[in-house]
């Protein structure tokens, strides 16, 4: 194995190549997680070095979409960190209720677990009909999975426990249909969701929203990309709109910290000033 | 002005429309404070006149106070005279826009509000569609649309699909369409052009730039 410094230089070249050729910008992702993910990917692509991988990415068009899965896909759960959803339900929803129509941006929605959790929550609060969700991600395969809304039944037990701990009003089974080892949430309020390929690294604000939920995405970014993403959230949010982050994320020490105040700090919910 | 929609001697809509008609008085900022929920159509109608609509409920007094505070603050830090002059200048009627009909397909309320404020005083009439399907319907309904401003990310039918549908109809061959896109990469722009856009502009919208684009593309 080459030294860390060499590895990082090679990594930089690979990311530059990906950006130039495919216009996906991973250059400002946090090196720690990138190193780990790329190291996992190397044997899968039968490459010994990053330069070999770069050669394949550059010359074999089918390689990059596969590598993308290693660079981006996070496994999430429905109602992950139930306290977050409970706080949304109890403290954020009463404010959202004062808007005639509500827009929610799930940024970095991956395979949709969080999106459908929020859709169920808004439905149970009687706001399903006047809420529009924007579910965005850079990974087309993940977006398709989010839209399909089908999850393996062996994950449903955990989803259900989370749902109840998050203050769910019924049973999670009210929302899915299970057969052949899979549970489908597909019939649930899909017309209320806009799925779109959107990059926090290169794209800009597309609409005004009342709540941004972006959890466990910023941890993969370096400081300057975190600043960019938080700036987009700030610009997209209405004044006094809400931002929810992942349990290990924080806006303190970022450029956007001045624009937000703590709302439910333990649950990482912030409010635009 | 803070108003309810149900007034003892008429509806709030009528009042707002009357106020918006030509008169000697400036139109004040309006906050609609109402006890009932609104349909999407009602909300859209109100958005032309009011930036803030508040549905009454447990948290509504707090939000009302918030919005009023914001307004009072914005009066204090009013625009410098130079900018006010420019704004007035920009509001003069403009021969490129006079009598034109522009279809805005966009679901971002801020842009709808901002563009209505800028484009209508120039003499053009703005039609609003909130998604691609409504845009197609609007075009089918009225055959005198001069220009389309087409957002890309919209519910029900996105802008790329809508543009392809429009270009599929021979009568809209020459109709100028400007795509409004939040995506910045050359490939994204190419996708807009491939779908049938005549031109594109990046979000967040630079209003001056958009007006210049409209002047270029509005048929003379």
Short mmCIF file of C-alpha atoms in Angstrom, two decimals:
data_model
loop_
_atom_site.label_atom_id
_atom_site.label_comp_id
_atom_site.label_asym_id
_atom_site.label_seq_id
_atom_site.Cartn_x
_atom_site.Cartn_y
_atom_site.Cartn_z
CA UNK A 1 0.00 0.00 0.00
CA UNK A 2 1.35 3.40 -0.95
CA UNK A 3 1.85 6.04 1.72
CA UNK A 4 -1.13 8.13 2.83
CA UNK A 5 0.22 11.18 1.09
CA UNK A 6 0.55 9.34 -2.21
CA UNK A 7 -2.91 7.86 -1.77
CA UNK A 8 -4.39 11.31 -1.24
CA UNK A 9 -2.63 12.72 -4.29
CA UNK A 10 -3.93 9.88 -6.40
CA UNK A 11 -7.38 10.34 -4.91
CA UNK A 12 -7.28 14.02 -5.85
CA UNK A 13 -6.45 13.09 -9.44
CA UNK A 14 -9.26 10.55 -9.59
CA UNK A 15 -11.82 13.05 -8.28
CA UNK A 16 -10.60 15.67 -10.74
CA UNK A 17 -10.98 13.15 -13.56
CA UNK A 18 -14.52 12.29 -12.43
CA UNK A 19 -15.40 15.98 -12.29
CA UNK A 20 -14.00 16.73 -15.74
CA UNK A 21 -15.53 13.74 -17.41
CA UNK A 22 -18.85 13.26 -15.60
CA UNK A 23 -19.37 16.64 -13.91
CA UNK A 24 -19.96 15.06 -10.55
CA UNK A 25 -18.03 17.05 -8.01
CA UNK A 26 -16.66 14.98 -5.13
CA UNK A 27 -13.58 17.16 -4.74
CA UNK A 28 -14.89 18.76 -1.56
CA UNK A 29 -16.00 15.58 0.13
CA UNK A 30 -14.36 14.83 3.43
CA UNK A 31 -11.16 12.87 2.76
CA UNK A 32 -11.66 10.53 5.72
CA UNK A 33 -14.81 8.89 4.41
CA UNK A 34 -13.67 9.05 0.79
CA UNK A 35 -10.46 7.18 1.62
CA UNK A 36 -12.44 4.45 3.33
CA UNK A 37 -15.04 4.13 0.60
CA UNK A 38 -12.57 4.13 -2.25
CA UNK A 39 -10.41 1.58 -0.48
CA UNK A 40 -13.49 -0.67 -0.29
CA UNK A 41 -14.22 -0.15 -3.95
CA UNK A 42 -10.73 -0.98 -5.25
CA UNK A 43 -10.94 -4.77 -5.00
CA UNK A 44 -14.49 -4.75 -6.40
CA UNK A 45 -13.21 -3.12 -9.57
CA UNK A 46 -10.18 -5.40 -9.57
CA UNK A 47 -7.80 -2.50 -9.26
CA UNK A 48 -4.63 -2.38 -7.19
CA UNK A 49 -4.22 1.38 -7.32
CA UNK A 50 -6.34 4.46 -7.69
CA UNK A 51 -4.61 5.23 -10.96
CA UNK A 52 -5.80 1.92 -12.33
CA UNK A 53 -9.30 2.76 -11.16
CA UNK A 54 -9.00 6.16 -12.83
CA UNK A 55 -8.06 4.46 -16.08
CA UNK A 56 -11.20 2.32 -15.91
CA UNK A 57 -13.42 5.28 -14.91
CA UNK A 58 -12.06 7.30 -17.82
CA UNK A 59 -12.25 4.69 -20.55
CA UNK A 60 -15.15 2.44 -19.53
CA UNK A 61 -18.39 4.41 -19.33
CA UNK A 62 -20.17 1.71 -17.30
CA UNK A 63 -17.67 1.93 -14.44
CA UNK A 64 -18.54 5.36 -13.06
CA UNK A 65 -22.23 4.63 -12.31
CA UNK A 66 -21.09 1.59 -10.36
CA UNK A 67 -18.39 3.52 -8.51
CA UNK A 68 -21.01 6.16 -7.68
CA UNK A 69 -22.77 3.62 -5.46
CA UNK A 70 -19.63 3.35 -3.34
CA UNK A 71 -19.15 7.11 -3.21
CA UNK A 72 -22.67 8.09 -2.21
CA UNK A 73 -25.17 5.55 -0.97
CA UNK A 74 -25.92 5.72 2.72
CA UNK A 75 -28.08 3.17 4.41
CA UNK A 76 -30.75 4.85 6.46
CA UNK A 77 -33.85 3.75 8.34
CA UNK A 78 -37.38 5.02 8.46
CA UNK A 79 -37.87 7.32 11.45
CA UNK A 80 -34.18 7.05 12.26
CA UNK A 81 -33.49 8.90 15.54
CA UNK A 82 -37.16 8.87 16.57
CA UNK A 83 -36.64 11.89 18.84
CA UNK A 84 -35.99 14.00 15.74
CA UNK A 85 -39.34 13.09 14.21
CA UNK A 86 -41.09 13.51 17.54
CA UNK A 87 -39.66 17.02 17.88
CA UNK A 88 -40.76 17.85 14.35
CA UNK A 89 -44.25 16.61 15.10
CA UNK A 90 -44.59 18.42 18.40
CA UNK A 91 -42.78 21.69 17.79
CA UNK A 92 -42.28 22.31 14.08
CA UNK A 93 -45.59 21.07 12.65
CA UNK A 94 -47.69 23.59 14.66
CA UNK A 95 -45.77 26.40 12.94
CA UNK A 96 -45.91 24.78 9.51
CA UNK A 97 -49.67 24.55 9.96
CA UNK A 98 -49.94 28.34 9.68
CA UNK A 99 -48.84 28.24 6.00
CA UNK A 100 -51.51 27.69 3.35
CA UNK A 101 -49.20 25.32 1.51
CA UNK A 102 -46.02 23.73 2.79
CA UNK A 103 -42.84 22.71 1.01
CA UNK A 104 -40.30 20.30 2.44
CA UNK A 105 -36.89 19.68 0.90
CA UNK A 106 -35.29 16.32 1.71
CA UNK A 107 -31.75 17.01 0.53
CA UNK A 108 -29.62 13.94 -0.09
CA UNK A 109 -32.67 11.69 0.13
CA UNK A 110 -30.71 8.56 -0.88
CA UNK A 111 -33.12 5.61 -1.08
CA UNK A 112 -36.03 7.52 0.46
CA UNK A 113 -36.43 6.18 4.01
CA UNK A 114 -36.46 9.65 5.50
CA UNK A 115 -38.67 11.10 2.78
CA UNK A 116 -41.41 8.54 3.35
CA UNK A 117 -41.12 8.97 7.12
CA UNK A 118 -41.75 12.69 6.74
CA UNK A 119 -44.59 12.06 4.29
CA UNK A 120 -46.27 9.74 6.80
CA UNK A 121 -45.77 12.27 9.58
CA UNK A 122 -47.34 15.12 7.58
CA UNK A 123 -50.19 12.86 6.53
CA UNK A 124 -50.93 11.95 10.14
CA UNK A 125 -50.90 15.61 11.08
CA UNK A 126 -53.57 16.28 8.46
CA UNK A 127 -51.16 18.26 6.27
CA UNK A 128 -50.55 15.64 3.60
CA UNK A 129 -52.74 17.38 1.04
CA UNK A 130 -51.04 20.71 1.31
CA UNK A 131 -47.44 19.53 1.55
CA UNK A 132 -45.13 19.19 -1.42
CA UNK A 133 -41.83 17.35 -0.99
CA UNK A 134 -38.69 17.86 -3.01
CA UNK A 135 -36.53 14.75 -2.72
CA UNK A 136 -33.10 15.35 -4.22
CA UNK A 137 -29.94 13.33 -4.57
CA UNK A 138 -27.01 13.09 -6.98
CA UNK A 139 -27.28 9.33 -7.36
CA UNK A 140 -29.83 8.37 -10.05
CA UNK A 141 -30.01 4.78 -8.86
CA UNK A 142 -30.80 5.87 -5.29
CA UNK A 143 -33.45 8.28 -6.60
CA UNK A 144 -35.13 5.47 -8.49
CA UNK A 145 -35.13 3.35 -5.34
CA UNK A 146 -36.60 6.26 -3.37
CA UNK A 147 -39.37 6.61 -5.92
CA UNK A 148 -40.07 2.89 -5.93
CA UNK A 149 -40.44 3.00 -2.11
CA UNK A 150 -39.88 -0.72 -1.66
CA UNK A 151 -37.94 -2.00 1.34
CA UNK A 152 -37.04 -5.49 2.44
CA UNK A 153 -39.47 -6.85 5.04
CA UNK A 154 -36.63 -7.74 7.40
CA UNK A 155 -36.10 -4.01 7.91
CA UNK A 156 -39.75 -3.28 8.67
CA UNK A 157 -39.59 -4.41 12.31
CA UNK A 158 -37.03 -1.74 13.08
CA UNK A 159 -38.89 0.86 11.04
CA UNK A 160 -42.06 0.08 13.03
CA UNK A 161 -40.32 0.43 16.39
CA UNK A 162 -38.89 3.77 15.29
CA UNK A 163 -42.27 4.89 14.01
CA UNK A 164 -43.94 4.26 17.36
CA UNK A 165 -41.09 5.86 19.31
CA UNK A 166 -41.45 8.89 17.03
CA UNK A 167 -45.05 9.37 18.16
CA UNK A 168 -46.73 7.57 15.27
CA UNK A 169 -50.50 7.74 15.52
CA UNK A 170 -51.40 4.37 14.05
CA UNK A 171 -49.41 1.42 12.85
CA UNK A 172 -46.73 1.61 10.19
CA UNK A 173 -48.57 -1.22 8.45
CA UNK A 174 -51.28 1.30 7.57
CA UNK A 175 -48.87 2.61 4.95
CA UNK A 176 -47.32 -0.39 3.27
CA UNK A 177 -48.30 -3.51 1.44
CA UNK A 178 -46.03 -6.50 2.08
CA UNK A 179 -45.55 -9.47 -0.19
CA UNK A 180 -42.69 -11.59 -1.53
CA UNK A 181 -40.29 -10.44 1.16
CA UNK A 182 -40.72 -6.77 0.38
CA UNK A 183 -42.88 -3.96 1.71
CA UNK A 184 -44.10 -1.34 -0.70
CA UNK A 185 -44.99 2.20 0.34
CA UNK A 186 -45.56 3.01 -3.30
CA UNK A 187 -49.21 3.87 -3.08
CA UNK A 188 -48.56 6.47 -0.47
CA UNK A 189 -48.83 10.10 -1.59
CA UNK A 190 -46.37 9.85 -4.46
CA UNK A 191 -48.06 12.67 -6.35
CA UNK A 192 -46.89 14.99 -3.60
CA UNK A 193 -43.19 14.38 -4.26
CA UNK A 194 -40.84 15.87 -6.83
CA UNK A 195 -37.82 13.60 -7.29
CA UNK A 196 -34.87 15.40 -8.82
CA UNK A 197 -31.21 15.05 -9.44
CA UNK A 198 -29.66 17.98 -7.60
CA UNK A 199 -26.13 18.48 -6.36
CA UNK A 200 -25.36 20.43 -3.22
CA UNK A 201 -21.85 20.88 -4.62
CA UNK A 202 -22.70 22.49 -7.96
CA UNK A 203 -26.43 23.36 -8.26
CA UNK A 204 -28.38 26.24 -6.77
CA UNK A 205 -31.64 26.94 -4.97
CA UNK A 206 -34.74 25.82 -6.91
CA UNK A 207 -37.64 26.80 -4.69
CA UNK A 208 -38.74 28.37 -1.47
CA UNK A 209 -39.29 25.79 1.28
CA UNK A 210 -40.46 25.79 4.89
CA UNK A 211 -38.43 22.83 6.15
CA UNK A 212 -35.15 21.37 4.98
CA UNK A 213 -34.28 17.93 6.26
CA UNK A 214 -30.72 16.99 5.40
CA UNK A 215 -29.44 14.32 7.71
CA UNK A 216 -26.14 12.51 7.62
CA UNK A 217 -25.07 14.19 4.42
CA UNK A 218 -22.92 17.06 5.68
CA UNK A 219 -20.66 14.65 7.57
CA UNK A 220 -19.31 13.52 4.21
CA UNK A 221 -18.42 17.09 3.15
CA UNK A 222 -15.41 19.21 3.97
CA UNK A 223 -15.89 22.61 5.58
CA UNK A 224 -16.22 24.64 2.40
CA UNK A 225 -18.78 22.28 0.90
CA UNK A 226 -20.70 22.27 4.18
CA UNK A 227 -20.76 26.05 3.98
CA UNK A 228 -22.05 25.91 0.43
CA UNK A 229 -24.81 23.43 1.26
CA UNK A 230 -25.91 25.33 4.37
CA UNK A 231 -25.95 28.52 2.30
CA UNK A 232 -28.33 26.86 -0.15
CA UNK A 233 -30.58 25.78 2.72
CA UNK A 234 -30.55 29.29 4.16
CA UNK A 235 -31.47 30.80 0.79
CA UNK A 236 -34.17 28.23 0.11
CA UNK A 237 -35.87 28.58 3.48
CA UNK A 238 -38.57 31.13 4.21
CA UNK A 239 -37.72 33.51 7.00
CA UNK A 240 -38.19 31.58 10.26
CA UNK A 241 -38.12 28.29 8.34
CA UNK A 242 -36.64 25.12 9.83
CA UNK A 243 -33.52 23.06 9.18
CA UNK A 244 -33.04 19.53 10.50
CA UNK A 245 -29.60 17.89 10.50
CA UNK A 246 -28.24 14.49 11.50
CA UNK A 247 -27.40 13.64 15.10
CA UNK A 248 -23.66 14.05 14.56
CA UNK A 249 -23.93 17.24 12.57
CA UNK A 250 -23.80 20.80 13.72
CA UNK A 251 -23.99 24.26 12.23
CA UNK A 252 -21.73 25.74 14.85
CA UNK A 253 -18.43 27.01 13.39
CA UNK A 254 -19.85 27.08 9.86
CA UNK A 255 -20.40 30.23 7.80
CA UNK A 256 -24.17 29.78 8.13
CA UNK A 257 -24.24 29.66 11.94
CA UNK A 258 -25.08 33.39 12.06
CA UNK A 259 -28.21 32.84 9.99
CA UNK A 260 -29.73 30.15 12.19
CA UNK A 261 -30.71 29.86 15.82
CA UNK A 262 -31.15 26.75 17.97
CA UNK A 263 -34.73 25.48 17.97
CA UNK A 264 -34.52 21.93 19.31
CA UNK A 265 -30.75 21.64 19.78
CA UNK A 266 -30.74 18.07 21.12
CA UNK A 267 -32.57 16.92 18.00
CA UNK A 268 -30.46 19.15 15.73
CA UNK A 269 -33.33 21.29 14.56
CA UNK A 270 -32.45 24.89 13.75
CA UNK A 271 -34.52 27.88 12.75
CA UNK A 272 -33.61 30.54 10.24
CA UNK A 273 -33.27 33.98 11.85
CA UNK B 1 -52.67 45.94 6.18
CA UNK B 2 -53.74 42.77 7.96
CA UNK B 3 -56.95 41.29 6.63
CA UNK B 4 -59.24 38.29 6.87
CA UNK B 5 -60.77 36.87 3.70
CA UNK B 6 -64.35 36.74 4.96
CA UNK B 7 -65.44 40.35 5.43
CA UNK B 8 -68.97 41.40 6.43
CA UNK B 9 -69.57 43.27 3.17
CA UNK B 10 -67.75 41.20 0.57
CA UNK B 11 -64.78 38.93 0.07
CA UNK B 12 -61.17 39.81 0.70
CA UNK B 13 -60.33 38.93 -2.90
CA UNK B 14 -62.63 41.62 -4.24
CA UNK B 15 -61.10 44.17 -1.92
CA UNK B 16 -57.57 43.26 -2.99
CA UNK B 17 -58.44 43.31 -6.67
CA UNK B 18 -60.09 46.69 -6.27
CA UNK B 19 -57.10 48.04 -4.40
CA UNK B 20 -54.77 46.75 -7.09
CA UNK B 21 -56.73 48.58 -9.79
CA UNK B 22 -55.41 51.94 -10.95
CA UNK B 23 -55.83 54.42 -8.17
CA UNK B 24 -54.01 57.29 -6.59
CA UNK B 25 -52.88 55.24 -3.60
CA UNK B 26 -49.84 53.04 -3.18
CA UNK B 27 -50.63 49.37 -2.56
CA UNK B 28 -49.61 48.54 1.01
CA UNK B 29 -47.93 45.30 2.05
CA UNK B 30 -50.74 42.88 2.87
CA UNK B 31 -50.84 40.05 5.38
CA UNK B 32 -53.79 37.71 4.94
CA UNK B 33 -54.87 36.24 8.27
CA UNK B 34 -57.59 33.67 7.80
CA UNK B 35 -59.38 30.98 9.73
CA UNK B 36 -59.85 28.49 6.93
CA UNK B 37 -57.44 26.53 4.80
CA UNK B 38 -57.04 27.59 1.18
CA UNK B 39 -57.10 25.63 -2.05
CA UNK B 40 -54.05 25.87 -4.28
CA UNK B 41 -56.02 28.14 -6.66
CA UNK B 42 -57.05 30.47 -3.87
CA UNK B 43 -53.50 30.69 -2.60
CA UNK B 44 -52.18 31.43 -6.06
CA UNK B 45 -54.75 34.18 -6.55
CA UNK B 46 -53.78 35.79 -3.26
CA UNK B 47 -50.06 35.55 -3.92
CA UNK B 48 -50.28 38.34 -6.45
CA UNK B 49 -51.12 40.76 -3.68
CA UNK B 50 -49.75 39.28 -0.52
CA UNK B 51 -46.40 37.87 0.45
CA UNK B 52 -47.60 36.46 3.75
CA UNK B 53 -50.62 34.29 4.24
CA UNK B 54 -51.25 32.96 7.72
CA UNK B 55 -53.72 30.23 8.60
CA UNK B 56 -55.06 30.73 12.13
CA UNK B 57 -54.09 28.16 14.72
CA UNK B 58 -52.13 27.66 17.93
CA UNK B 59 -48.93 29.18 16.50
CA UNK B 60 -50.48 31.84 14.26
CA UNK B 61 -50.35 34.85 16.64
CA UNK B 62 -46.63 34.28 16.99
CA UNK B 63 -46.16 34.19 13.22
CA UNK B 64 -48.31 37.26 12.72
CA UNK B 65 -46.18 39.17 15.20
CA UNK B 66 -43.10 37.92 13.39
CA UNK B 67 -44.28 39.06 9.99
CA UNK B 68 -45.34 42.48 11.25
CA UNK B 69 -42.02 42.93 13.01
CA UNK B 70 -40.24 42.05 9.80
CA UNK B 71 -42.27 44.63 7.89
CA UNK B 72 -41.61 47.39 10.40
CA UNK B 73 -37.94 46.55 10.29
CA UNK B 74 -37.88 46.66 6.52
CA UNK B 75 -39.45 50.13 6.59
CA UNK B 76 -36.66 51.33 8.85
CA UNK B 77 -33.94 50.00 6.62
CA UNK B 78 -35.64 51.23 3.49
CA UNK B 79 -33.87 51.25 0.17
CA UNK B 80 -31.41 54.07 -0.51
CA UNK B 81 -32.83 56.80 -2.79
CA UNK B 82 -30.64 55.78 -5.74
CA UNK B 83 -32.10 52.26 -5.72
CA UNK B 84 -35.61 53.60 -5.33
CA UNK B 85 -35.08 55.74 -8.41
CA UNK B 86 -33.82 52.73 -10.36
CA UNK B 87 -36.80 50.71 -9.24
CA UNK B 88 -39.16 53.44 -10.44
CA UNK B 89 -37.27 53.65 -13.70
CA UNK B 90 -37.57 49.90 -14.16
CA UNK B 91 -41.30 50.13 -13.62
CA UNK B 92 -41.91 52.30 -16.63
CA UNK B 93 -43.73 50.61 -19.44
CA UNK B 94 -41.47 49.00 -21.96
CA UNK B 95 -42.32 48.65 -25.64
CA UNK B 96 -40.84 45.13 -25.80
CA UNK B 97 -43.29 44.03 -23.11
CA UNK B 98 -46.31 46.23 -23.84
CA UNK B 99 -49.39 44.11 -24.51
CA UNK B 100 -47.46 40.83 -24.51
CA UNK B 101 -48.59 37.65 -22.83
CA UNK B 102 -45.98 35.68 -20.96
CA UNK B 103 -46.62 32.27 -19.47
CA UNK B 104 -44.66 31.61 -16.28
CA UNK B 105 -44.54 27.93 -15.36
CA UNK B 106 -42.99 27.95 -11.91
CA UNK B 107 -43.83 26.59 -8.48
CA UNK B 108 -41.56 28.83 -6.44
CA UNK B 109 -43.85 31.38 -4.86
CA UNK B 110 -41.04 33.88 -4.40
CA UNK B 111 -40.31 33.94 -8.10
CA UNK B 112 -43.99 34.22 -8.99
CA UNK B 113 -44.33 37.19 -6.69
CA UNK B 114 -41.09 38.84 -7.79
CA UNK B 115 -41.72 38.39 -11.51
CA UNK B 116 -45.33 39.60 -11.29
CA UNK B 117 -44.06 42.73 -9.56
CA UNK B 118 -41.51 43.39 -12.31
CA UNK B 119 -43.12 42.17 -15.52
CA UNK B 120 -46.69 43.41 -15.16
CA UNK B 121 -45.75 47.09 -14.62
CA UNK B 122 -43.78 46.87 -17.89
CA UNK B 123 -47.09 46.31 -19.67
CA UNK B 124 -47.08 42.55 -20.17
CA UNK B 125 -49.68 40.16 -18.88
CA UNK B 126 -48.39 37.22 -16.88
CA UNK B 127 -50.13 33.86 -16.87
CA UNK B 128 -49.13 31.51 -14.08
CA UNK B 129 -48.92 27.73 -14.26
CA UNK B 130 -47.67 25.77 -11.28
CA UNK B 131 -46.46 22.72 -13.14
CA UNK B 132 -45.79 21.43 -16.63
CA UNK B 133 -49.28 20.04 -17.09
CA UNK B 134 -50.88 23.39 -16.25
CA UNK B 135 -48.49 25.07 -18.68
CA UNK B 136 -49.66 22.80 -21.49
CA UNK B 137 -53.26 23.50 -20.57
CA UNK B 138 -52.65 27.23 -20.55
CA UNK B 139 -51.06 27.06 -24.00
CA UNK B 140 -53.95 25.02 -25.38
CA UNK B 141 -56.48 27.41 -23.87
CA UNK B 142 -55.04 30.62 -25.28
CA UNK B 143 -53.21 30.80 -28.56
CA UNK B 144 -51.70 34.22 -28.00
CA UNK B 145 -48.88 33.43 -25.56
CA UNK B 146 -45.76 35.24 -26.79
CA UNK B 147 -43.15 33.69 -24.54
CA UNK B 148 -42.83 30.91 -21.96
CA UNK B 149 -40.65 30.99 -18.86
CA UNK B 150 -40.29 27.35 -17.86
CA UNK B 151 -38.97 26.15 -14.52
CA UNK B 152 -37.40 22.69 -14.65
CA UNK B 153 -38.13 21.17 -11.22
CA UNK B 154 -41.89 21.17 -10.84
CA UNK B 155 -44.48 18.75 -9.42
CA UNK B 156 -46.67 16.53 -11.62
CA UNK B 157 -44.83 17.28 -14.86
CA UNK B 158 -41.30 18.65 -14.93
CA UNK B 159 -40.15 21.38 -17.28
CA UNK B 160 -38.09 19.13 -19.57
CA UNK B 161 -41.10 16.89 -20.26
CA UNK B 162 -43.34 19.91 -20.73
CA UNK B 163 -40.96 21.47 -23.27
CA UNK B 164 -40.77 18.22 -25.23
CA UNK B 165 -44.57 18.08 -25.29
CA UNK B 166 -44.79 21.69 -26.45
CA UNK B 167 -42.25 21.15 -29.20
CA UNK B 168 -44.18 18.06 -30.28
CA UNK B 169 -47.01 20.33 -31.40
CA UNK B 170 -46.32 22.04 -34.73
CA UNK B 171 -48.17 25.25 -33.80
CA UNK B 172 -45.60 25.87 -31.04
CA UNK B 173 -42.58 25.41 -33.29
CA UNK B 174 -41.51 29.02 -33.03
CA UNK B 175 -42.71 29.75 -29.50
CA UNK B 176 -39.75 31.08 -27.48
CA UNK B 177 -39.19 29.15 -24.26
CA UNK B 178 -36.67 30.25 -21.65
CA UNK B 179 -35.77 27.52 -19.17
CA UNK B 180 -35.21 28.51 -15.54
CA UNK B 181 -32.79 26.02 -14.06
CA UNK B 182 -31.13 25.46 -10.70
CA UNK B 183 -28.59 23.20 -12.31
CA UNK B 184 -25.34 24.72 -13.40
CA UNK B 185 -23.35 22.16 -15.34
CA UNK B 186 -22.91 22.40 -19.13
CA UNK B 187 -24.59 19.00 -19.55
CA UNK B 188 -27.67 20.23 -17.68
CA UNK B 189 -27.94 23.24 -19.94
CA UNK B 190 -27.59 21.03 -22.97
CA UNK B 191 -30.47 18.91 -21.65
CA UNK B 192 -32.65 22.05 -21.54
CA UNK B 193 -31.79 22.93 -25.13
CA UNK B 194 -32.27 19.34 -26.27
CA UNK B 195 -35.73 19.32 -24.68
CA UNK B 196 -36.67 22.36 -26.74
CA UNK B 197 -35.64 25.44 -24.75
CA UNK B 198 -34.70 28.45 -26.84
CA UNK B 199 -32.44 29.68 -24.07
CA UNK B 200 -31.89 29.25 -20.35
CA UNK B 201 -31.12 31.25 -17.25
CA UNK B 202 -29.70 29.98 -13.98
CA UNK B 203 -31.39 30.29 -10.62
CA UNK B 204 -31.35 32.24 -8.40
CA UNK B 205 -32.87 34.56 -10.98
CA UNK B 206 -31.13 37.81 -11.80
CA UNK B 207 -34.17 39.87 -12.73
CA UNK B 208 -32.29 42.33 -14.96
CA UNK B 209 -30.73 39.50 -16.88
CA UNK B 210 -34.06 37.75 -17.24
CA UNK B 211 -35.69 40.93 -18.58
CA UNK B 212 -32.92 41.30 -21.15
CA UNK B 213 -33.42 37.69 -22.20
CA UNK B 214 -37.15 38.32 -22.58
CA UNK B 215 -36.47 41.43 -24.70
CA UNK B 216 -34.28 39.32 -26.97
CA UNK B 217 -36.75 36.48 -27.32
CA UNK B 218 -40.08 38.31 -27.41
CA UNK B 219 -41.05 38.38 -31.10
CA UNK B 220 -40.80 41.91 -32.51
#
